[in-house]
Short mmCIF file of C-alpha atoms in Angstrom, two decimals:
data_model
loop_
_atom_site.label_atom_id
_atom_site.label_comp_id
_atom_site.label_asym_id
_atom_site.label_seq_id
_atom_site.Cartn_x
_atom_site.Cartn_y
_atom_site.Cartn_z
CA UNK A 9 9.37 117.80 22.83
CA UNK A 10 7.92 116.73 26.19
CA UNK A 11 4.81 115.45 24.44
CA UNK A 12 7.00 113.42 22.04
CA UNK A 13 8.97 111.92 24.93
CA UNK A 14 5.78 110.97 26.80
CA UNK A 15 4.45 109.29 23.65
CA UNK A 16 7.69 107.40 23.09
CA UNK A 17 7.70 106.21 26.71
CA UNK A 18 4.10 105.07 26.49
CA UNK A 19 4.84 103.08 23.35
CA UNK A 20 7.86 101.46 25.00
CA UNK A 21 5.87 100.49 28.08
CA UNK A 22 2.99 98.98 26.14
CA UNK A 23 5.09 97.17 23.50
CA UNK A 24 5.24 93.40 23.99
CA UNK A 25 8.39 92.24 25.75
CA UNK A 26 10.87 90.34 23.63
CA UNK A 27 10.52 86.66 24.42
CA UNK A 28 13.58 84.83 25.61
CA UNK A 29 14.85 82.20 23.19
CA UNK A 30 13.73 78.71 24.16
CA UNK A 31 16.36 76.61 25.89
CA UNK A 32 18.18 74.41 23.39
CA UNK A 33 17.82 70.66 23.11
CA UNK A 34 20.62 68.73 24.77
CA UNK A 35 22.04 65.23 25.09
CA UNK A 36 20.38 62.96 27.63
CA UNK A 37 21.23 59.37 28.47
CA UNK A 38 18.65 56.84 27.33
CA UNK A 39 20.68 53.70 28.09
CA UNK A 40 23.95 52.92 29.86
CA UNK A 41 25.79 50.14 31.58
CA UNK A 42 28.55 49.89 34.18
CA UNK A 43 31.71 48.38 32.72
CA UNK A 44 34.50 46.40 34.33
CA UNK A 45 37.61 44.42 33.37
CA UNK A 46 37.26 41.03 31.69
CA UNK A 47 40.58 39.37 30.77
CA UNK A 48 40.49 38.05 27.19
CA UNK A 49 41.81 34.65 28.21
CA UNK A 50 39.95 32.69 25.52
CA UNK A 51 40.67 35.25 22.78
CA UNK A 52 36.95 35.95 22.37
CA UNK A 53 37.92 39.12 20.48
CA UNK A 54 40.99 40.02 18.49
CA UNK A 55 42.00 36.63 17.12
CA UNK A 56 39.93 37.23 13.98
CA UNK A 57 37.66 39.84 12.42
CA UNK A 58 34.44 39.92 14.46
CA UNK A 59 31.09 41.69 14.47
CA UNK A 60 29.28 42.37 17.71
CA UNK A 61 25.55 42.94 17.37
CA UNK A 62 24.37 44.22 20.72
CA UNK A 63 20.77 44.93 21.67
CA UNK A 64 19.87 47.56 24.25
CA UNK A 65 16.44 48.51 25.56
CA UNK A 66 16.29 52.30 25.61
CA UNK A 67 14.16 54.43 27.91
CA UNK A 68 13.81 57.84 26.21
CA UNK A 69 13.15 58.23 22.48
CA UNK A 70 14.34 60.76 19.92
CA UNK A 71 15.37 61.38 16.32
CA UNK A 72 19.13 61.67 16.86
CA UNK A 73 21.44 59.58 19.02
CA UNK A 74 25.10 59.17 19.81
CA UNK A 75 26.85 56.18 21.31
CA UNK A 76 29.83 55.80 23.62
CA UNK A 77 32.34 52.99 23.12
CA UNK A 78 34.82 52.26 25.87
CA UNK A 79 38.33 50.85 26.15
CA UNK A 80 38.39 51.78 29.83
CA UNK A 81 40.03 48.55 30.98
CA UNK A 82 42.00 47.84 27.81
CA UNK A 83 45.79 47.72 27.88
CA UNK A 84 46.25 48.23 24.12
CA UNK A 85 44.62 50.64 21.67
CA UNK A 86 41.25 49.30 20.48
CA UNK A 87 40.55 49.57 16.75
CA UNK A 88 36.88 49.91 15.73
CA UNK A 89 36.36 49.20 12.02
CA UNK A 90 32.71 50.15 11.53
CA UNK A 91 29.54 50.79 13.54
CA UNK A 92 25.90 50.69 12.45
CA UNK A 93 22.73 51.31 14.41
CA UNK A 94 19.23 50.06 13.63
CA UNK A 95 15.99 49.18 15.32
CA UNK A 96 15.67 45.52 16.24
CA UNK A 97 13.49 43.57 13.83
CA UNK A 98 9.90 43.26 14.99
CA UNK A 99 9.61 40.13 17.09
CA UNK A 100 13.11 39.07 16.09
CA UNK A 101 15.21 40.14 19.04
CA UNK A 102 15.99 36.49 19.69
CA UNK A 103 17.57 36.23 16.21
CA UNK A 104 19.41 39.55 16.17
CA UNK A 105 17.63 40.76 13.01
CA UNK A 106 17.44 44.47 12.24
CA UNK A 107 14.97 46.68 10.42
CA UNK A 108 16.92 47.79 7.34
CA UNK A 109 15.06 51.09 6.72
CA UNK A 110 16.25 52.23 10.15
CA UNK A 111 19.89 51.25 9.61
CA UNK A 112 22.44 54.05 9.71
CA UNK A 113 26.21 54.19 9.76
CA UNK A 114 27.86 55.79 12.78
CA UNK A 115 30.93 57.99 12.39
CA UNK A 116 33.57 59.44 14.68
CA UNK A 117 34.72 62.90 13.66
CA UNK A 118 33.30 62.17 10.21
CA UNK A 119 35.24 58.92 9.87
CA UNK A 120 33.81 55.38 9.90
CA UNK A 121 36.70 54.05 11.98
CA UNK A 122 38.27 55.05 15.27
CA UNK A 123 41.15 53.91 17.49
CA UNK A 124 40.48 54.18 21.23
CA UNK A 125 43.55 54.56 23.48
CA UNK A 126 43.89 52.33 26.55
CA UNK A 127 41.71 53.59 29.38
CA UNK A 128 39.72 55.93 27.14
CA UNK A 129 36.17 56.31 25.82
CA UNK A 130 34.98 57.75 22.51
CA UNK A 131 31.66 59.39 21.67
CA UNK A 132 30.27 59.11 18.15
CA UNK A 133 28.96 61.85 15.91
CA UNK A 134 25.16 62.33 16.04
CA UNK A 135 23.32 59.69 14.02
CA UNK A 136 19.79 60.08 12.70
CA UNK A 137 17.25 57.41 13.64
CA UNK A 138 13.58 57.46 14.57
CA UNK A 139 14.04 55.89 18.00
CA UNK A 140 10.80 55.28 19.93
CA UNK A 141 10.83 55.31 23.72
CA UNK A 142 11.12 51.84 25.30
CA UNK A 143 12.31 50.27 22.05
CA UNK A 144 15.13 47.83 21.26
CA UNK A 145 18.12 49.38 19.51
CA UNK A 146 20.80 47.26 17.84
CA UNK A 147 24.38 48.49 17.72
CA UNK A 148 26.62 46.48 15.41
CA UNK A 149 30.37 46.97 15.93
CA UNK A 150 33.06 45.55 13.64
CA UNK A 151 36.25 44.70 15.56
CA UNK A 152 39.14 43.86 13.23
CA UNK A 153 41.74 41.28 14.24
CA UNK A 154 44.14 42.85 16.73
CA UNK A 155 45.77 42.26 20.10
CA UNK A 156 43.21 42.56 22.92
CA UNK A 157 44.41 41.46 26.36
CA UNK A 158 41.56 42.92 28.41
CA UNK A 159 37.94 43.50 27.41
CA UNK A 160 35.83 46.35 28.77
CA UNK A 161 32.56 44.54 29.43
CA UNK A 162 29.42 44.16 31.47
CA UNK A 163 29.04 40.44 31.94
CA UNK A 164 25.48 40.22 33.26
CA UNK A 165 23.33 41.80 30.57
CA UNK A 166 20.33 39.47 31.04
CA UNK A 167 19.78 40.02 27.33
CA UNK A 168 20.94 37.98 24.34
CA UNK A 169 23.77 39.46 22.28
CA UNK A 170 25.39 38.17 19.08
CA UNK A 171 28.97 37.60 17.95
CA UNK A 172 29.52 36.83 14.27
CA UNK A 173 32.62 36.25 12.15
CA UNK A 174 33.79 38.93 9.72
CA UNK A 175 32.31 42.34 9.01
CA UNK A 176 28.53 41.93 8.81
CA UNK A 177 27.45 45.16 10.55
CA UNK A 178 24.99 46.04 7.79
CA UNK A 179 23.39 42.63 7.26
CA UNK A 180 19.67 42.25 7.92
CA UNK A 181 20.24 38.83 9.48
CA UNK A 182 23.44 37.44 10.92
CA UNK A 183 24.99 34.22 9.61
CA UNK A 184 23.61 31.04 11.22
CA UNK A 185 25.34 29.33 14.11
CA UNK A 186 26.69 26.76 11.64
CA UNK A 187 28.63 29.61 10.05
CA UNK A 188 30.13 30.71 13.33
CA UNK A 189 27.63 33.10 14.92
CA UNK A 190 27.30 32.60 18.66
CA UNK A 191 25.36 34.25 21.45
CA UNK A 192 26.37 35.83 24.74
CA UNK A 193 24.62 37.53 27.63
CA UNK A 194 27.18 40.29 28.09
CA UNK A 195 27.72 43.74 26.64
CA UNK A 196 31.20 44.37 25.22
CA UNK A 197 32.92 47.75 24.77
CA UNK A 198 29.54 49.53 24.71
CA UNK A 199 29.07 52.10 27.46
CA UNK A 200 26.13 54.41 26.74
CA UNK A 201 23.53 55.70 24.30
CA UNK A 202 22.40 59.34 24.38
CA UNK A 203 19.43 60.93 22.67
CA UNK A 204 18.99 64.57 21.68
CA UNK A 205 16.05 65.71 23.79
CA UNK A 206 14.18 68.91 24.77
CA UNK A 207 15.70 71.16 27.40
CA UNK A 208 13.60 69.87 30.31
CA UNK A 209 14.59 66.26 29.66
CA UNK A 210 17.01 64.56 32.05
CA UNK A 211 18.20 61.15 33.15
CA UNK A 212 18.00 59.12 36.35
CA UNK A 213 20.92 56.87 37.27
CA UNK A 214 20.06 53.66 39.12
CA UNK A 215 23.33 52.95 40.93
CA UNK A 216 23.75 49.66 42.71
CA UNK A 217 24.68 45.99 42.81
CA UNK A 218 23.11 42.79 41.46
CA UNK A 219 19.59 43.74 42.53
CA UNK A 220 19.77 46.82 40.30
CA UNK A 221 21.71 44.94 37.61
CA UNK A 222 18.81 42.48 37.30
CA UNK A 223 20.07 39.21 38.77
CA UNK A 224 17.31 36.57 38.71
CA UNK A 225 15.15 38.63 36.35
CA UNK A 226 13.97 37.04 33.10
CA UNK A 227 16.45 37.19 30.21
CA UNK A 228 15.35 39.32 27.23
CA UNK A 229 12.22 40.49 29.09
CA UNK A 230 13.58 43.80 30.48
CA UNK A 231 12.20 43.15 33.94
CA UNK A 232 14.88 44.76 36.07
CA UNK A 233 13.46 47.34 38.46
CA UNK A 234 14.99 50.24 36.44
CA UNK A 235 13.14 48.88 33.36
CA UNK A 236 9.84 48.89 35.23
CA UNK A 237 10.62 52.42 36.43
CA UNK A 238 11.26 53.56 32.85
CA UNK A 239 7.86 52.24 31.79
CA UNK A 240 6.15 54.04 34.66
CA UNK A 241 7.91 57.29 33.77
CA UNK A 242 6.87 57.04 30.12
CA UNK A 243 3.24 56.37 31.10
CA UNK A 244 3.11 59.59 33.15
CA UNK A 245 2.94 62.81 31.13
CA UNK A 246 4.86 64.77 33.78
CA UNK A 247 7.81 62.34 33.77
CA UNK A 248 7.88 61.13 30.15
CA UNK A 249 10.91 63.37 29.56
CA UNK A 250 13.13 61.26 31.84
CA UNK A 251 15.54 58.51 30.85
CA UNK A 252 16.76 55.72 33.14
CA UNK A 253 20.37 54.51 33.18
CA UNK A 254 21.14 51.18 34.86
CA UNK A 255 24.55 51.38 36.56
CA UNK A 256 24.24 48.18 38.58
CA UNK A 257 27.02 45.59 38.87
CA UNK A 258 26.42 42.18 40.40
CA UNK A 259 28.53 41.69 43.53
CA UNK A 260 29.47 45.36 43.71
CA UNK A 261 30.33 46.99 47.03
CA UNK A 262 30.75 50.56 48.21
CA UNK A 263 34.07 50.24 49.96
CA UNK A 264 35.98 47.38 48.32
CA UNK A 265 36.63 46.14 44.81
CA UNK A 266 35.31 42.69 43.94
CA UNK A 267 33.17 42.52 40.80
CA UNK A 268 34.18 45.76 39.18
CA UNK A 269 35.62 48.75 40.98
CA UNK A 270 33.98 49.84 44.24
CA UNK A 271 31.07 52.24 44.06
CA UNK A 272 33.33 55.04 45.25
CA UNK A 273 35.91 54.26 42.56
CA UNK A 274 33.48 53.98 39.63
CA UNK A 275 31.25 56.92 40.54
CA UNK A 276 32.81 59.34 38.04
CA UNK A 277 32.43 57.04 35.02
CA UNK A 278 29.06 55.53 35.90
CA UNK A 279 27.24 58.59 37.27
CA UNK A 280 28.95 61.95 36.83
CA UNK A 281 30.10 61.34 33.25
CA UNK A 282 26.63 60.31 32.00
CA UNK A 283 24.66 62.79 29.90
CA UNK A 284 21.91 64.93 31.38
CA UNK A 285 21.91 63.35 34.83
CA UNK A 286 19.61 65.13 37.24
CA UNK A 287 18.65 62.35 39.67
CA UNK A 288 20.42 59.44 41.35
CA UNK A 289 18.97 56.43 43.18
CA UNK A 290 21.54 54.54 45.27
CA UNK A 291 20.91 50.92 46.29
CA UNK A 292 24.28 49.67 47.56
CA UNK A 293 25.96 47.96 50.52
CA UNK A 294 24.21 44.60 51.01
CA UNK A 295 27.41 42.96 49.70
CA UNK A 296 29.57 45.06 52.04
CA UNK A 297 27.40 43.81 54.90
CA UNK A 298 27.10 40.23 53.69
CA UNK A 299 30.83 39.63 53.34
CA UNK A 300 31.86 41.63 56.42
CA UNK A 301 29.48 39.67 58.65
CA UNK A 302 29.51 36.32 56.82
CA UNK A 303 29.32 33.69 59.58
CA UNK A 304 31.43 31.25 57.53
CA UNK A 305 34.09 33.53 56.05
CA UNK A 306 34.05 37.20 57.06
CA UNK A 307 36.44 39.42 55.12
CA UNK A 308 36.89 43.09 54.23
CA UNK A 309 35.26 43.81 57.55
CA UNK A 310 33.39 47.11 57.77
CA UNK A 311 30.85 48.62 60.12
CA UNK A 312 27.49 50.23 59.49
CA UNK A 313 29.18 53.55 60.22
CA UNK A 314 31.77 52.87 57.51
CA UNK A 315 29.00 52.17 55.02
CA UNK A 316 27.12 55.31 56.00
CA UNK A 317 30.29 57.33 55.49
CA UNK A 318 30.65 55.82 52.02
CA UNK A 319 27.03 56.63 51.14
CA UNK A 320 27.57 60.17 52.42
CA UNK A 321 30.58 60.54 50.12
CA UNK A 322 28.49 59.43 47.11
CA UNK A 323 25.73 61.89 47.98
CA UNK A 324 28.13 64.77 48.59
CA UNK A 325 29.89 64.19 45.27
CA UNK A 326 26.59 64.05 43.39
CA UNK A 327 25.46 67.27 45.03
CA UNK A 328 28.64 68.96 43.80
CA UNK A 329 27.21 68.39 40.30
CA UNK A 330 23.66 69.51 41.19
CA UNK A 331 22.31 65.94 41.12
CA UNK A 332 19.49 65.09 43.51
CA UNK A 333 20.19 61.91 45.49
CA UNK A 334 17.59 59.42 46.69
CA UNK A 335 18.63 56.66 49.06
CA UNK A 336 17.02 53.26 48.59
CA UNK A 337 16.59 51.12 51.67
CA UNK A 338 18.27 47.72 51.53
CA UNK A 339 15.92 44.87 50.73
CA UNK A 340 15.64 41.86 53.11
CA UNK A 341 18.30 39.17 53.12
CA UNK A 342 17.12 36.80 55.87
CA UNK A 343 17.92 33.29 54.68
CA UNK A 344 20.64 34.37 52.21
CA UNK A 345 23.89 32.39 52.33
CA UNK A 346 25.93 35.16 53.94
CA UNK A 347 23.23 36.44 56.29
CA UNK A 348 23.95 36.70 60.03
CA UNK A 349 22.26 38.40 63.01
CA UNK A 350 25.11 40.90 63.20
CA UNK A 351 24.75 41.63 59.49
CA UNK A 352 21.01 42.07 59.87
CA UNK A 353 21.64 44.62 62.63
CA UNK A 354 23.99 46.51 60.30
CA UNK A 355 21.43 46.40 57.48
CA UNK A 356 18.78 47.86 59.78
CA UNK A 357 21.17 50.56 60.98
CA UNK A 358 21.94 51.60 57.39
CA UNK A 359 18.23 51.66 56.53
CA UNK A 360 17.46 53.75 59.58
CA UNK A 361 20.07 56.28 58.49
CA UNK A 362 18.68 56.37 54.95
CA UNK A 363 15.18 57.07 56.27
CA UNK A 364 16.21 59.83 58.67
CA UNK A 365 19.30 61.60 57.30
CA UNK A 366 19.27 65.08 55.81
CA UNK A 367 22.24 64.16 53.61
CA UNK A 368 19.86 62.66 51.04
CA UNK A 369 17.17 64.46 49.07
CA UNK A 370 14.59 61.71 49.50
CA UNK A 371 13.98 58.05 50.23
CA UNK A 372 12.85 55.09 48.15
CA UNK A 373 11.68 52.40 50.57
CA UNK A 374 12.44 49.16 48.76
CA UNK A 375 12.50 47.24 52.04
CA UNK A 376 8.92 48.18 52.86
CA UNK A 377 7.85 47.22 49.33
CA UNK A 378 9.30 43.69 49.47
CA UNK A 379 9.46 42.51 53.10
CA UNK A 380 7.28 39.96 54.85
CA UNK A 381 6.89 41.72 58.19
CA UNK A 382 6.09 38.48 59.99
CA UNK A 383 9.43 36.88 59.11
CA UNK A 384 11.72 39.78 58.19
CA UNK A 385 12.51 37.99 54.92
CA UNK A 386 11.29 38.66 51.40
CA UNK A 387 7.57 38.35 50.89
CA UNK A 388 7.40 34.88 49.28
CA UNK A 389 5.70 36.26 46.18
CA UNK A 390 8.70 38.50 45.57
CA UNK A 391 11.52 36.08 46.49
CA UNK A 392 13.56 34.58 43.65
CA UNK A 393 14.21 31.66 46.08
CA UNK A 394 17.78 32.66 47.01
CA UNK A 395 16.39 35.07 49.66
CA UNK A 396 18.68 37.83 48.38
CA UNK A 397 17.33 38.83 44.97
CA UNK A 398 13.74 39.64 44.01
CA UNK A 399 12.00 37.83 41.18
CA UNK A 400 10.27 39.66 38.32
CA UNK A 401 7.27 40.48 40.50
CA UNK A 402 9.58 41.79 43.20
CA UNK A 403 11.39 43.99 40.68
CA UNK A 404 8.04 45.42 39.59
CA UNK A 405 7.00 46.01 43.20
CA UNK A 406 10.23 47.90 43.83
CA UNK A 407 9.64 50.19 40.86
CA UNK A 408 6.03 50.72 41.92
CA UNK A 409 7.25 51.89 45.34
CA UNK A 410 9.09 54.87 43.82
CA UNK A 411 7.10 58.07 44.21
CA UNK A 412 7.27 59.78 40.81
CA UNK A 413 6.80 63.14 42.52
CA UNK A 414 10.47 62.86 43.51
CA UNK A 415 11.23 63.71 39.89
CA UNK A 416 8.74 66.55 39.46
CA UNK A 417 9.02 68.57 42.65
CA UNK A 418 11.23 71.65 42.48
#
């Protein structure tokens, strides 16, 4: 008996250990935008049946996606009549054409239609599509005639979108302008696109104001600094599993509402509610400073300490959800319309805190990447000429300044 037990023990000790099941794939954000209220004063939507064909430049690829449609700022239920996804036609983004073999209907709980209550979002069922990384995805949404007082929108898309009469979600090409199709540079009702990705995949939220949103970057060229970051990530084997979500709003502030809700107020929807978020880059407060210290018309007056407290709140809330937070230093604004010596002192104080605090998990030094040290203003080769926003080259320089090791270190 003892011999049998010894033999059984030896077999147990030398048998290969059962391997743990691999972690399952999960949903990760590949594209997103920050929405805000746009009153429907001109009845752009709702007066008649309308198709929106919206084009988004994704970061992470995959074979299955889901989309999020939002009625966050609506005051009536929003009826969605049909949705189709497809890859943008090769070389035809400017026309809104799609590649028909990639077209697929999107459903919601198995149904082709959905009604979104006021203030709510809906997420679609998974939809199959061979979506390459860094590609252009079209999302066509049919909005039947209905009462719409307030539109949930992102007005500064810096990308051409299409609005056509009737239900033409499945058409290869939209009707010509003579038949009523018009263009816009805003996203409407569309909040996010997720991709089913391997377990180690995650997303990075770029959270900020107009500089993150892409003001002064080239339309339809995807030259915002988060776009350049996405390309860098995809080119690096160790970071090719990361998506980038642009949650910038032009004119946004940390502590007061102006264009869209304040950063503190929109943090849940634009950061915490996004899929697979593991990292956050915050570039906010130049508008808080600019307006508080505007030599011509100061208002909503705040101090550098107030701003730092607001940034601390954002970081603390992200940490509650196990999100690593990287603070981005504020870029130069010498020569901007609302610049003042007192505002410049506040900007430097905020940047000093970002560089030295232990509240943040790391620093992205956008100021160092774009400043002309001799003048304290933008390096002329990066200045869009308004002395507040970088040009395309400046956006690229900002993305190049981000150490990709921030996203690989444990």
